[in-house]
Structures are given as C-alpha cells and as structure tokens.
mmCIF file of C-alpha atoms in Angstrom:
data_model
loop_
_atom_site.group_PDB
_atom_site.id
_atom_site.type_symbol
_atom_site.label_atom_id
_atom_site.label_comp_id
_atom_site.label_asym_id
_atom_site.label_seq_id
_atom_site.Cartn_x
_atom_site.Cartn_y
_atom_site.Cartn_z
ATOM 1 C CA THR A 494 81.088 54.499 105.085
ATOM 2 C CA SER A 495 80.626 52.873 101.646
ATOM 3 C CA PHE A 496 81.752 49.321 102.378
ATOM 4 C CA GLY A 497 80.753 46.476 100.070
ATOM 5 C CA GLY A 498 82.252 47.092 96.626
ATOM 6 C CA PRO A 499 80.959 48.825 93.457
ATOM 7 C CA ALA A 500 77.393 47.503 93.630
ATOM 8 C CA ALA A 501 77.056 48.794 97.190
ATOM 9 C CA HIS A 502 78.657 52.124 96.225
ATOM 10 C CA ILE A 503 76.076 52.630 93.485
ATOM 11 C CA GLY A 504 73.339 51.877 96.030
ATOM 12 C CA TYR A 505 74.779 54.450 98.450
ATOM 13 C CA PHE A 506 74.908 57.066 95.687
ATOM 14 C CA ARG A 507 71.313 56.409 94.675
ATOM 15 C CA HIS A 508 70.095 56.775 98.262
ATOM 16 C CA GLU A 509 72.011 60.031 98.752
ATOM 17 C CA PHE A 510 71.595 61.825 95.425
ATOM 18 C CA VAL A 511 68.310 60.440 94.074
ATOM 19 C CA SER A 512 66.226 59.693 97.168
ATOM 20 C CA LYS A 513 67.528 62.321 99.616
ATOM 21 C CA LYS A 514 68.926 65.252 97.640
ATOM 22 C CA HIS A 515 66.847 64.804 94.451
ATOM 23 C CA TRP A 516 69.760 65.891 92.256
ATOM 24 C CA LEU A 517 68.800 63.216 89.695
ATOM 25 C CA SER A 518 65.749 61.195 88.749
ATOM 26 C CA ASP A 519 65.883 57.391 88.811
ATOM 27 C CA GLY A 520 66.029 57.343 85.004
ATOM 28 C CA ASP A 521 68.864 59.864 84.846
ATOM 29 C CA TYR A 522 70.796 57.960 87.482
ATOM 30 C CA ALA A 523 70.336 54.629 85.687
ATOM 31 C CA ALA A 524 71.672 56.227 82.498
ATOM 32 C CA LEU A 525 74.754 57.532 84.324
ATOM 33 C CA VAL A 526 75.431 54.068 85.745
ATOM 34 C CA ALA A 527 75.086 52.568 82.248
ATOM 35 C CA LEU A 528 77.572 55.091 80.865
ATOM 36 C CA CYS A 529 80.150 54.367 83.566
ATOM 37 C CA GLN A 530 79.870 50.615 83.040
ATOM 38 C CA PHE A 531 80.518 51.225 79.338
ATOM 39 C CA LEU A 532 83.746 53.204 79.905
ATOM 40 C CA PRO A 533 87.163 51.997 81.074
ATOM 41 C CA GLY A 534 87.862 52.639 84.724
ATOM 42 C CA PRO A 535 86.187 52.092 88.125
ATOM 43 C CA ALA A 536 82.443 52.340 87.523
ATOM 44 C CA SER A 537 81.375 53.526 90.975
ATOM 45 C CA SER A 538 84.059 56.242 91.125
ATOM 46 C CA GLN A 539 83.021 57.437 87.689
ATOM 47 C CA VAL A 540 79.374 57.601 88.745
ATOM 48 C CA GLY A 541 80.432 59.860 91.614
ATOM 49 C CA MET A 542 82.578 61.990 89.293
ATOM 50 C CA ALA A 543 79.737 62.237 86.761
ATOM 51 C CA ILE A 544 77.318 63.464 89.421
ATOM 52 C CA GLY A 545 79.873 66.060 90.521
ATOM 53 C CA LEU A 546 80.531 67.047 86.912
ATOM 54 C CA GLN A 547 76.844 67.664 86.228
ATOM 55 C CA GLN A 548 76.362 69.561 89.491
ATOM 56 C CA ALA A 549 79.381 71.858 89.411
ATOM 57 C CA GLY A 550 81.553 71.167 86.381
ATOM 58 C CA PHE A 551 85.265 70.425 86.753
ATOM 59 C CA ARG A 552 85.435 71.468 90.413
ATOM 60 C CA GLY A 553 82.406 69.339 91.229
ATOM 61 C CA ALA A 554 83.960 66.257 89.658
ATOM 62 C CA LEU A 555 87.226 66.843 91.536
ATOM 63 C CA ALA A 556 85.416 67.367 94.847
ATOM 64 C CA ALA A 557 83.353 64.189 94.346
ATOM 65 C CA TRP A 558 86.474 62.160 93.570
ATOM 66 C CA LEU A 559 88.372 63.506 96.587
ATOM 67 C CA GLY A 560 85.504 62.858 98.981
ATOM 68 C CA PHE A 561 84.931 59.308 97.765
ATOM 69 C CA THR A 562 88.581 58.269 97.407
ATOM 70 C CA LEU A 563 90.543 59.856 100.254
ATOM 71 C CA PRO A 564 89.273 57.628 103.121
ATOM 72 C CA SER A 565 90.344 54.375 101.460
ATOM 73 C CA ALA A 566 93.535 55.903 100.053
ATOM 74 C CA LEU A 567 94.680 57.109 103.482
ATOM 75 C CA LEU A 568 93.959 53.708 105.030
ATOM 76 C CA MET A 569 95.906 51.917 102.277
ATOM 77 C CA LEU A 570 98.862 54.302 102.687
ATOM 78 C CA ALA A 571 98.863 53.591 106.418
ATOM 79 C CA PHE A 572 98.876 49.842 105.694
ATOM 80 C CA ALA A 573 101.830 50.246 103.306
ATOM 81 C CA PHE A 574 103.826 52.190 105.925
ATOM 82 C CA SER A 575 103.133 49.494 108.528
ATOM 83 C CA LEU A 576 104.407 46.750 106.195
ATOM 84 C CA THR A 577 107.693 48.517 105.527
ATOM 85 C CA ARG A 578 108.401 49.249 109.196
ATOM 86 C CA TRP A 579 107.179 46.176 111.052
ATOM 87 C CA HIS A 580 108.503 42.682 110.390
ATOM 88 C CA SER A 581 107.684 39.626 112.509
ATOM 89 C CA PRO A 582 106.534 36.004 112.124
ATOM 90 C CA LEU A 583 103.029 37.115 113.120
ATOM 91 C CA LEU A 584 102.978 39.640 110.271
ATOM 92 C CA ASN A 585 104.128 36.987 107.792
ATOM 93 C CA GLY A 586 101.321 34.690 108.897
ATOM 94 C CA ALA A 587 98.762 37.495 108.613
ATOM 95 C CA LEU A 588 99.996 38.323 105.094
ATOM 96 C CA HIS A 589 99.560 34.689 104.066
ATOM 97 C CA GLY A 590 96.006 34.721 105.398
ATOM 98 C CA LEU A 591 95.258 37.902 103.445
ATOM 99 C CA LYS A 592 96.523 36.226 100.273
ATOM 100 C CA LEU A 593 94.060 33.357 100.821
ATOM 101 C CA VAL A 594 91.253 35.897 101.182
ATOM 102 C CA ALA A 595 92.407 37.462 97.889
ATOM 103 C CA VAL A 596 91.980 34.041 96.217
ATOM 104 C CA ALA A 597 88.369 33.890 97.432
ATOM 105 C CA VAL A 598 87.636 37.503 96.461
ATOM 106 C CA VAL A 599 89.004 37.103 92.933
ATOM 107 C CA ALA A 600 87.144 33.792 92.450
ATOM 108 C CA HIS A 601 83.937 35.516 93.556
ATOM 109 C CA ALA A 602 84.581 38.430 91.179
ATOM 110 C CA VAL A 603 85.322 36.077 88.257
ATOM 111 C CA LEU A 604 82.067 34.210 88.819
ATOM 112 C CA ALA A 605 80.033 37.425 88.999
ATOM 113 C CA MET A 606 81.738 38.916 85.931
ATOM 114 C CA ALA A 607 81.315 35.712 83.922
ATOM 115 C CA HIS A 608 77.607 35.676 84.780
ATOM 116 C CA SER A 609 77.049 39.256 83.581
ATOM 117 C CA LEU A 610 79.713 39.698 80.877
ATOM 118 C CA CYS A 611 80.012 36.192 79.362
ATOM 119 C CA ASN A 612 76.338 35.245 79.067
ATOM 120 C CA SER A 613 76.539 33.797 75.552
ATOM 121 C CA ARG A 614 78.632 31.124 73.836
ATOM 122 C CA ARG A 615 80.634 33.657 71.834
ATOM 123 C CA LYS A 616 81.461 35.769 74.896
ATOM 124 C CA ALA A 617 82.406 32.638 76.844
ATOM 125 C CA MET A 618 84.682 31.619 73.961
ATOM 126 C CA ILE A 619 86.433 35.020 74.058
ATOM 127 C CA MET A 620 86.854 34.675 77.833
ATOM 128 C CA LEU A 621 88.333 31.151 77.691
ATOM 129 C CA LEU A 622 90.684 31.977 74.808
ATOM 130 C CA SER A 623 91.911 35.045 76.703
ATOM 131 C CA THR A 624 92.565 32.877 79.764
ATOM 132 C CA ALA A 625 94.447 30.280 77.728
ATOM 133 C CA PHE A 626 96.649 32.839 75.945
ATOM 134 C CA MET A 627 97.424 34.668 79.202
ATOM 135 C CA LEU A 628 98.475 31.462 80.929
ATOM 136 C CA TRP A 629 100.554 30.485 77.887
ATOM 137 C CA GLN A 630 102.273 33.874 77.518
ATOM 138 C CA PRO A 631 101.985 35.779 80.833
ATOM 139 C CA GLU A 632 104.014 38.808 79.706
ATOM 140 C CA ALA A 633 102.596 42.266 80.410
ATOM 141 C CA ILE A 634 102.406 43.107 76.674
ATOM 142 C CA MET A 635 99.898 40.293 76.161
ATOM 143 C CA GLN A 636 97.198 42.063 78.169
ATOM 144 C CA PRO A 637 96.699 45.161 75.967
ATOM 145 C CA LEU A 638 97.095 42.944 72.874
ATOM 146 C CA LEU A 639 94.371 40.586 74.094
ATOM 147 C CA ILE A 640 92.095 43.534 74.896
ATOM 148 C CA LEU A 641 92.636 44.902 71.376
ATOM 149 C CA VAL A 642 91.951 41.513 69.772
ATOM 150 C CA ALA A 643 88.841 41.105 71.940
ATOM 151 C CA ALA A 644 87.572 44.518 70.808
ATOM 152 C CA VAL A 645 87.873 43.416 67.171
ATOM 153 C CA ALA A 646 86.275 40.047 67.972
ATOM 154 C CA GLY A 647 83.403 41.807 69.722
ATOM 155 C CA TYR A 648 82.838 44.037 66.706
ATOM 156 C CA LEU A 649 82.779 41.029 64.369
ATOM 157 C CA LEU A 650 80.869 38.531 66.516
ATOM 158 C CA LEU A 651 78.598 40.406 68.940
ATOM 159 C CA ARG A 652 76.846 43.061 66.885
ATOM 160 C CA GLU A 653 73.535 41.217 67.027
ATOM 161 C CA GLN A 654 72.940 42.305 70.644
ATOM 162 C CA PRO A 655 69.898 44.581 71.055
ATOM 163 C CA VAL A 656 70.323 48.334 71.315
ATOM 164 C CA LYS A 657 69.285 49.945 74.583
ATOM 165 C CA HIS A 658 68.566 53.667 74.430
ATOM 166 C CA ASP A 659 69.646 55.478 77.574
ATOM 167 C CA ILE A 660 68.694 59.094 78.088
ATOM 168 C CA LEU A 661 70.982 61.431 79.968
ATOM 169 C CA PRO A 662 70.295 64.952 81.141
ATOM 170 C CA PRO A 663 72.362 67.624 79.374
ATOM 171 C CA ALA A 664 75.943 67.761 80.574
ATOM 172 C CA ASN A 665 77.294 70.837 82.297
ATOM 173 C CA THR A 666 78.283 73.493 79.751
ATOM 174 C CA VAL A 667 81.768 73.710 81.249
ATOM 175 C CA ALA A 668 82.203 69.995 80.526
ATOM 176 C CA GLN A 669 81.119 70.459 76.894
ATOM 177 C CA ARG A 670 83.713 73.193 76.397
ATOM 178 C CA PHE A 671 86.619 70.873 77.232
ATOM 179 C CA THR A 672 85.492 67.553 75.753
ATOM 180 C CA VAL A 673 87.873 67.629 72.780
ATOM 181 C CA SER A 674 90.885 68.673 74.844
ATOM 182 C CA SER A 675 90.142 65.945 77.411
ATOM 183 C CA ALA A 676 89.974 63.287 74.692
ATOM 184 C CA MET A 677 93.211 64.525 73.113
ATOM 185 C CA LEU A 678 95.012 64.581 76.462
ATOM 186 C CA PHE A 679 93.792 61.043 77.241
ATOM 187 C CA VAL A 680 95.290 59.705 73.982
ATOM 188 C CA LEU A 681 98.439 61.841 74.189
ATOM 189 C CA LEU A 682 99.297 60.565 77.673
ATOM 190 C CA LEU A 683 98.482 56.959 76.758
ATOM 191 C CA ILE A 684 100.946 57.109 73.834
ATOM 192 C CA GLY A 685 103.448 59.615 75.165
ATOM 193 C CA LEU A 686 104.097 58.378 78.690
ATOM 194 C CA PRO A 687 105.604 54.999 77.653
ATOM 195 C CA ILE A 688 107.838 56.793 75.139
ATOM 196 C CA ALA A 689 108.951 59.372 77.723
ATOM 197 C CA ALA A 690 109.620 56.631 80.289
ATOM 198 C CA GLN A 691 111.947 54.912 77.798
ATOM 199 C CA PHE A 692 113.986 58.066 77.170
ATOM 200 C CA TYR A 693 114.097 59.390 80.752
ATOM 201 C CA ALA A 694 114.912 56.800 83.425
ATOM 202 C CA LEU A 695 113.095 58.580 86.240
ATOM 203 C CA PRO A 696 111.353 56.365 88.837
ATOM 204 C CA SER A 697 108.476 58.819 89.239
ATOM 205 C CA LEU A 698 107.891 58.990 85.461
ATOM 206 C CA SER A 699 107.888 55.199 85.160
ATOM 207 C CA LEU A 700 105.432 55.024 88.063
ATOM 208 C CA ILE A 701 103.039 57.480 86.378
ATOM 209 C CA ASP A 702 103.311 55.563 83.081
ATOM 210 C CA VAL A 703 102.456 52.188 84.673
ATOM 211 C CA PHE A 704 99.501 53.434 86.675
ATOM 212 C CA TYR A 705 98.091 55.656 83.928
ATOM 213 C CA ARG A 706 98.131 52.778 81.402
ATOM 214 C CA THR A 707 96.531 50.507 83.990
ATOM 215 C CA GLY A 708 93.737 52.991 84.634
ATOM 216 C CA ALA A 709 93.174 53.445 80.893
ATOM 217 C CA LEU A 710 92.910 49.689 80.187
ATOM 218 C CA VAL A 711 90.672 48.554 83.054
ATOM 219 C CA PHE A 712 87.344 47.343 81.681
ATOM 220 C CA GLY A 713 85.025 45.340 83.895
ATOM 221 C CA GLY A 714 85.597 46.771 87.356
ATOM 222 C CA GLY A 715 88.307 47.457 89.879
ATOM 223 C CA HIS A 716 89.279 43.794 90.263
ATOM 224 C CA VAL A 717 90.962 43.940 86.853
ATOM 225 C CA VAL A 718 93.730 46.130 88.326
ATOM 226 C CA LEU A 719 95.126 42.952 89.881
ATOM 227 C CA PRO A 720 96.364 41.220 86.698
ATOM 228 C CA LEU A 721 97.404 44.469 85.028
ATOM 229 C CA LEU A 722 99.508 45.784 87.913
ATOM 230 C CA GLN A 723 100.803 42.359 88.883
ATOM 231 C CA ALA A 724 102.205 41.774 85.392
ATOM 232 C CA GLU A 725 103.888 45.200 85.401
ATOM 233 C CA LEU A 726 105.373 45.270 88.898
ATOM 234 C CA VAL A 727 105.890 41.804 90.406
ATOM 235 C CA PRO A 728 107.959 40.025 87.672
ATOM 236 C CA THR A 729 110.352 42.997 87.610
ATOM 237 C CA ALA A 730 110.727 42.791 91.428
ATOM 238 C CA LEU A 731 109.501 46.359 91.884
ATOM 239 C CA VAL A 732 107.020 45.055 94.474
ATOM 240 C CA ASP A 733 107.252 41.892 96.581
ATOM 241 C CA ALA A 734 104.634 39.348 95.439
ATOM 242 C CA ASP A 735 103.446 38.538 98.976
ATOM 243 C CA GLN A 736 103.023 42.193 99.900
ATOM 244 C CA PHE A 737 101.222 42.868 96.594
ATOM 245 C CA MET A 738 98.626 40.143 97.223
ATOM 246 C CA ALA A 739 98.229 41.085 100.892
ATOM 247 C CA GLY A 740 97.564 44.706 99.944
ATOM 248 C CA TYR A 741 95.005 43.606 97.379
ATOM 249 C CA ALA A 742 93.196 41.599 100.062
ATOM 250 C CA ALA A 743 93.372 44.507 102.527
ATOM 251 C CA ALA A 744 91.805 46.786 99.903
ATOM 252 C CA GLN A 745 88.640 44.683 100.224
ATOM 253 C CA ALA A 746 88.286 45.767 103.859
ATOM 254 C CA VAL A 747 88.301 49.542 103.359
ATOM 255 C CA PRO A 748 85.405 51.726 102.197
ATOM 256 C CA GLY A 749 85.404 53.356 98.779
ATOM 257 C CA PRO A 750 86.952 52.297 95.467
ATOM 258 C CA LEU A 751 89.242 49.297 94.998
ATOM 259 C CA PHE A 752 91.464 51.560 92.864
ATOM 260 C CA SER A 753 92.826 52.999 96.132
ATOM 261 C CA PHE A 754 94.998 49.864 96.062
ATOM 262 C CA ALA A 755 97.238 52.003 93.818
ATOM 263 C CA ALA A 756 98.177 54.171 96.802
ATOM 264 C CA PHE A 757 99.396 51.074 98.652
ATOM 265 C CA VAL A 758 101.473 49.765 95.733
ATOM 266 C CA GLY A 759 102.894 53.197 94.874
ATOM 267 C CA ALA A 760 104.139 53.637 98.436
ATOM 268 C CA LEU A 761 106.136 50.379 98.181
ATOM 269 C CA LEU A 762 107.943 51.141 94.918
ATOM 270 C CA PRO A 763 111.728 51.677 95.203
ATOM 271 C CA GLY A 764 113.389 54.947 94.231
ATOM 272 C CA VAL A 765 110.419 57.132 95.200
ATOM 273 C CA ASN A 766 109.456 58.680 98.525
ATOM 274 C CA PRO A 767 106.625 56.440 99.882
ATOM 275 C CA LEU A 768 104.152 59.280 100.374
ATOM 276 C CA GLN A 769 104.997 60.788 96.987
ATOM 277 C CA GLY A 770 104.797 57.385 95.300
ATOM 278 C CA GLY A 771 101.415 56.610 96.834
ATOM 279 C CA LEU A 772 99.922 59.965 95.822
ATOM 280 C CA LEU A 773 101.375 59.844 92.285
ATOM 281 C CA ALA A 774 100.078 56.308 91.743
ATOM 282 C CA LEU A 775 96.633 57.304 93.017
ATOM 283 C CA LEU A 776 96.411 60.364 90.748
ATOM 284 C CA ALA A 777 97.794 58.509 87.717
ATOM 285 C CA ILE A 778 95.409 55.537 87.924
ATOM 286 C CA PHE A 779 92.307 57.751 88.252
ATOM 287 C CA LEU A 780 93.311 60.385 85.660
ATOM 288 C CA PRO A 781 92.247 58.344 82.576
ATOM 289 C CA SER A 782 88.761 57.837 84.049
ATOM 290 C CA PHE A 783 88.433 61.548 84.714
ATOM 291 C CA LEU A 784 89.527 62.512 81.208
ATOM 292 C CA ILE A 785 87.451 59.937 79.324
ATOM 293 C CA LEU A 786 84.328 60.726 81.359
ATOM 294 C CA HIS A 787 84.829 64.435 80.702
ATOM 295 C CA ALA A 788 85.173 63.728 76.973
ATOM 296 C CA VAL A 789 82.299 61.270 76.527
ATOM 297 C CA LEU A 790 79.540 62.419 78.905
ATOM 298 C CA PRO A 791 78.009 65.069 76.598
ATOM 299 C CA TYR A 792 77.912 62.625 73.654
ATOM 300 C CA TRP A 793 76.916 59.397 75.423
ATOM 301 C CA GLN A 794 73.323 59.471 74.207
ATOM 302 C CA ARG A 795 74.458 59.311 70.578
ATOM 303 C CA ILE A 796 77.312 56.815 71.119
ATOM 304 C CA SER A 797 75.153 54.353 73.057
ATOM 305 C CA GLN A 798 72.758 53.943 70.126
ATOM 306 C CA PHE A 799 75.389 52.245 67.964
ATOM 307 C CA ASN A 800 75.434 48.460 68.130
ATOM 308 C CA ALA A 801 79.085 48.474 67.043
ATOM 309 C CA ALA A 802 80.201 50.449 70.109
ATOM 310 C CA ARG A 803 78.318 48.141 72.465
ATOM 311 C CA ALA A 804 79.695 45.071 70.696
ATOM 312 C CA VAL A 805 83.291 46.279 71.116
ATOM 313 C CA ILE A 806 82.774 46.826 74.849
ATOM 314 C CA ALA A 807 81.081 43.428 75.192
ATOM 315 C CA GLY A 808 84.119 41.739 73.638
ATOM 316 C CA VAL A 809 86.496 43.642 75.910
ATOM 317 C CA GLY A 810 84.413 42.748 78.969
ATOM 318 C CA ALA A 811 84.623 39.044 78.136
ATOM 319 C CA ALA A 812 88.400 39.304 77.638
ATOM 320 C CA VAL A 813 89.072 41.031 80.951
ATOM 321 C CA THR A 814 87.056 38.326 82.693
ATOM 322 C CA GLY A 815 89.431 35.842 81.079
ATOM 323 C CA LEU A 816 92.457 37.847 82.246
ATOM 324 C CA LEU A 817 91.182 37.798 85.803
ATOM 325 C CA LEU A 818 90.518 34.045 85.578
ATOM 326 C CA ALA A 819 94.110 33.488 84.412
ATOM 327 C CA THR A 820 95.390 35.536 87.368
ATOM 328 C CA LEU A 821 93.279 33.428 89.728
ATOM 329 C CA PHE A 822 95.192 30.340 88.566
ATOM 330 C CA HIS A 823 98.605 31.992 88.343
ATOM 331 C CA PRO A 824 100.155 33.731 90.188
ATOM 332 C CA LEU A 825 97.461 34.119 92.837
ATOM 333 C CA GLY A 826 96.478 30.466 93.286
ATOM 334 C CA THR A 827 99.936 28.971 92.821
ATOM 335 C CA SER A 828 101.603 31.387 95.257
ATOM 336 C CA SER A 829 98.888 31.436 97.930
ATOM 337 C CA VAL A 830 97.383 27.940 98.258
ATOM 338 C CA LEU A 831 100.326 25.916 99.580
ATOM 339 C CA SER A 832 98.606 23.203 101.617
ATOM 340 C CA GLN A 833 95.305 21.409 102.138
ATOM 341 C CA SER A 834 94.414 23.708 105.028
ATOM 342 C CA ASP A 835 95.037 26.718 102.760
ATOM 343 C CA ALA A 836 92.696 25.261 100.144
ATOM 344 C CA VAL A 837 89.988 24.576 102.742
ATOM 345 C CA PHE A 838 90.190 28.120 104.117
ATOM 346 C CA ALA A 839 90.065 29.665 100.624
ATOM 347 C CA LEU A 840 86.991 27.550 99.752
ATOM 348 C CA LEU A 841 85.270 28.511 103.014
ATOM 349 C CA ALA A 842 85.998 32.205 102.355
ATOM 350 C CA PHE A 843 84.582 31.888 98.840
ATOM 351 C CA ALA A 844 81.444 30.177 100.177
ATOM 352 C CA ALA A 845 81.019 32.939 102.762
ATOM 353 C CA LEU A 846 81.168 35.570 100.002
ATOM 354 C CA GLN A 847 79.031 33.711 97.495
ATOM 355 C CA TYR A 848 76.319 32.174 99.650
ATOM 356 C CA LEU A 849 76.351 33.912 103.039
ATOM 357 C CA ARG A 850 76.991 37.401 101.609
ATOM 358 C CA ALA A 851 79.646 37.953 104.286
ATOM 359 C CA PRO A 852 81.159 41.472 104.265
ATOM 360 C CA PRO A 853 84.704 41.496 102.822
ATOM 361 C CA TRP A 854 86.130 43.361 105.824
ATOM 362 C CA LEU A 855 85.048 40.507 108.086
ATOM 363 C CA LEU A 856 86.797 37.982 105.830
ATOM 364 C CA VAL A 857 89.956 40.084 105.852
ATOM 365 C CA LEU A 858 90.041 40.019 109.652
ATOM 366 C CA ALA A 859 89.341 36.271 109.654
ATOM 367 C CA GLY A 860 92.071 35.731 107.064
ATOM 368 C CA ALA A 861 94.680 37.582 109.103
ATOM 369 C CA VAL A 862 93.812 35.586 112.249
ATOM 370 C CA ALA A 863 93.691 32.278 110.355
ATOM 371 C CA GLY A 864 97.049 32.997 108.708
ATOM 372 C CA ILE A 865 98.642 33.496 112.117
ATOM 373 C CA LEU A 866 97.098 30.291 113.487
ATOM 374 C CA LEU A 867 97.983 28.192 110.405
ATOM 375 C CA GLN A 868 101.626 29.259 110.089
#
C-alpha cells in the first residue's frame, strides 16, 4: 500500500512503527532516517531493514525487506513477462507513453535532488561538472570514477558544513557481532565479483556483478539506478532501450521501493531463465544495502560526528544528481521526446508531478493511454 516514493514510504513507516506500535521514539526514528540517507542504497528500504534489525536482528531485517519489497517485485516481474510474450502496435504506443512519463519523473527527481543536495555554489559546481563529463564520455566506467572524484572534492571543499549530532538507540547485539564480517563481505564482493565475471563467462555471474555494483554505488535515492543500469545494460544490447525506459516508468506505479525495477530488468536479460534472472537481480541489488547497514548501524553515532565523513557524502550526492541530469538529456530525452506533441505531454506530466502533486501511478496510466493515442 506504500505508493508515492521514498518520502511517502518514510511517512508510512513513521505512522506504523512510531505512532501505532511505539517501537521507536520520534528522535530515534529521525536518527535512523538520517543514517539511511547517509549510506549508499535505497533510503526507505534501509529504514525498514534497520527497524527490523533493531527489533529482531538478522531475521528481523530479512523479514522487513521481504515484506516491503515482494509486492512491487512481483508486479514488475509480471510486467516483464507480459512484454516478452505480447507484441502489438498498441503495446508499442503504450511503451512510448511510459517513456515520456519517465522523462517527467526523472526531471522531477533531478529538481528535488538539486534543491536538497546541491544547495551551495560548490555543490552545484560538482553537479554541473559531473553532468558535463558524463555527457562528454558516457561510458559506464565514468560513473564510479566521477563518484570517487566527487568524494575527494567533497572532502576538500565541503568540510565547513555544520556537524549534526544524531542519537541512535543501541543496535541489536546480534548485529554488533557480525559488523566486521559484513563490512569485509561488502568490500570482497565489490572487488571480487568483477574479477570473477571476467574469468568465468557465466550469464548469471555477470548479472550478479552488474546489479551488486549498482546497489553499492547508488547514493541519492532509487532514481540513480537509471543511469547506472542503463550504462551497463543498454549499450551492450543486453536489454532493449525502449523496454528499459518503459519498465522504469512502470516502476513508478507500483508500491514499495524503486529498486524493484531490478526484478524487471533481470527477467529480460538473455541467457538466464526470466524468473531466475529477476530474483538474482533483486537479491544482488539489495545485498550491498543490507551488508553496509549491518556493518555501520552500531557505529553510526560516532561516524556522524565527523565533518569529513559528511563532506564526502555531500560531494557524492551532488555528483549523482549530475549523473541523473546527464541521463535526463541523453539517452532518456533524446530517445523519448521525438515530436512536439511528445514534448508537450512530457511537460504536462512534469507540471502534474511538480505543482499538482499527482500520484505517479495515475501518470503512468495516462502515459500509456496517451502513447496509444499519439502513435
């Protein structure tokens, strides 16, 4: 039932676990939200996992993730199966309409992220330089390099930001016992999976490598999966560009985390059983968030007091906003807006999101209908 994106998810969680169940105080909950916005990965999913982790350790975190993710993942798998089995002019028109909705959604996300993550001249400079470099050299390797450079730039340029002291309740003792092993496994997989994928040409191993690295490098919200996965999968023809963008738009219409888009893309990849591919992609893209949350949660109170750590994350946040802005121009804008009527519809969809606060699922339905009528 959690339609509306990460901000709405966090509101649902607060109502359920602070107001109704009293598992957390408002202060404790605000600190958990701050932690999950600091870490790579989908913030709202990590808030849910953190609540589960503090309530019941490892099993609690797993149960929270399953409950929050399965509805959207199953819907996205069903959408992927329908695309591969049903082809008609009406479907092609609907896909084009969904791509126009994706343009509006990404533009809305860029504006919101720029407002919150690029609210100074130095952050705006990092964002614009990241956009320019990504448009100049759109190779997949540029994205992690830009994120690394932005982390260094944040450390050097943004350390003057004020320190905010968040207080968290003690983490579950089971979580504390496995913090070191979780951190080591996070790093080992991040380094080892690309190496293993080079030596063993297995489609399933390559799939896990792509989605794990994507999940480990996403700073700034679920929308950032778009440029990361697009650069990995579309230029190599592993996924059709039109289907990729249509699935991204459809992900706006389902409840739960935007990361469930991975289930859709994984089911379309060649060389892997669709159900197996969807499930592997889903597990791989969420695994880094689970591991890093498990490793950091007990020590967040100390880490958050260092200006240097906050400055690094601020630089990365500005850079990922720039990456998303570059994706809005190319390939999303150049491949979706093909006529004046397309441009008008995309602008109207953006205005509905920005000013009328229209629910994304309604825009997705409107986009599919408009795509059929405009073809």
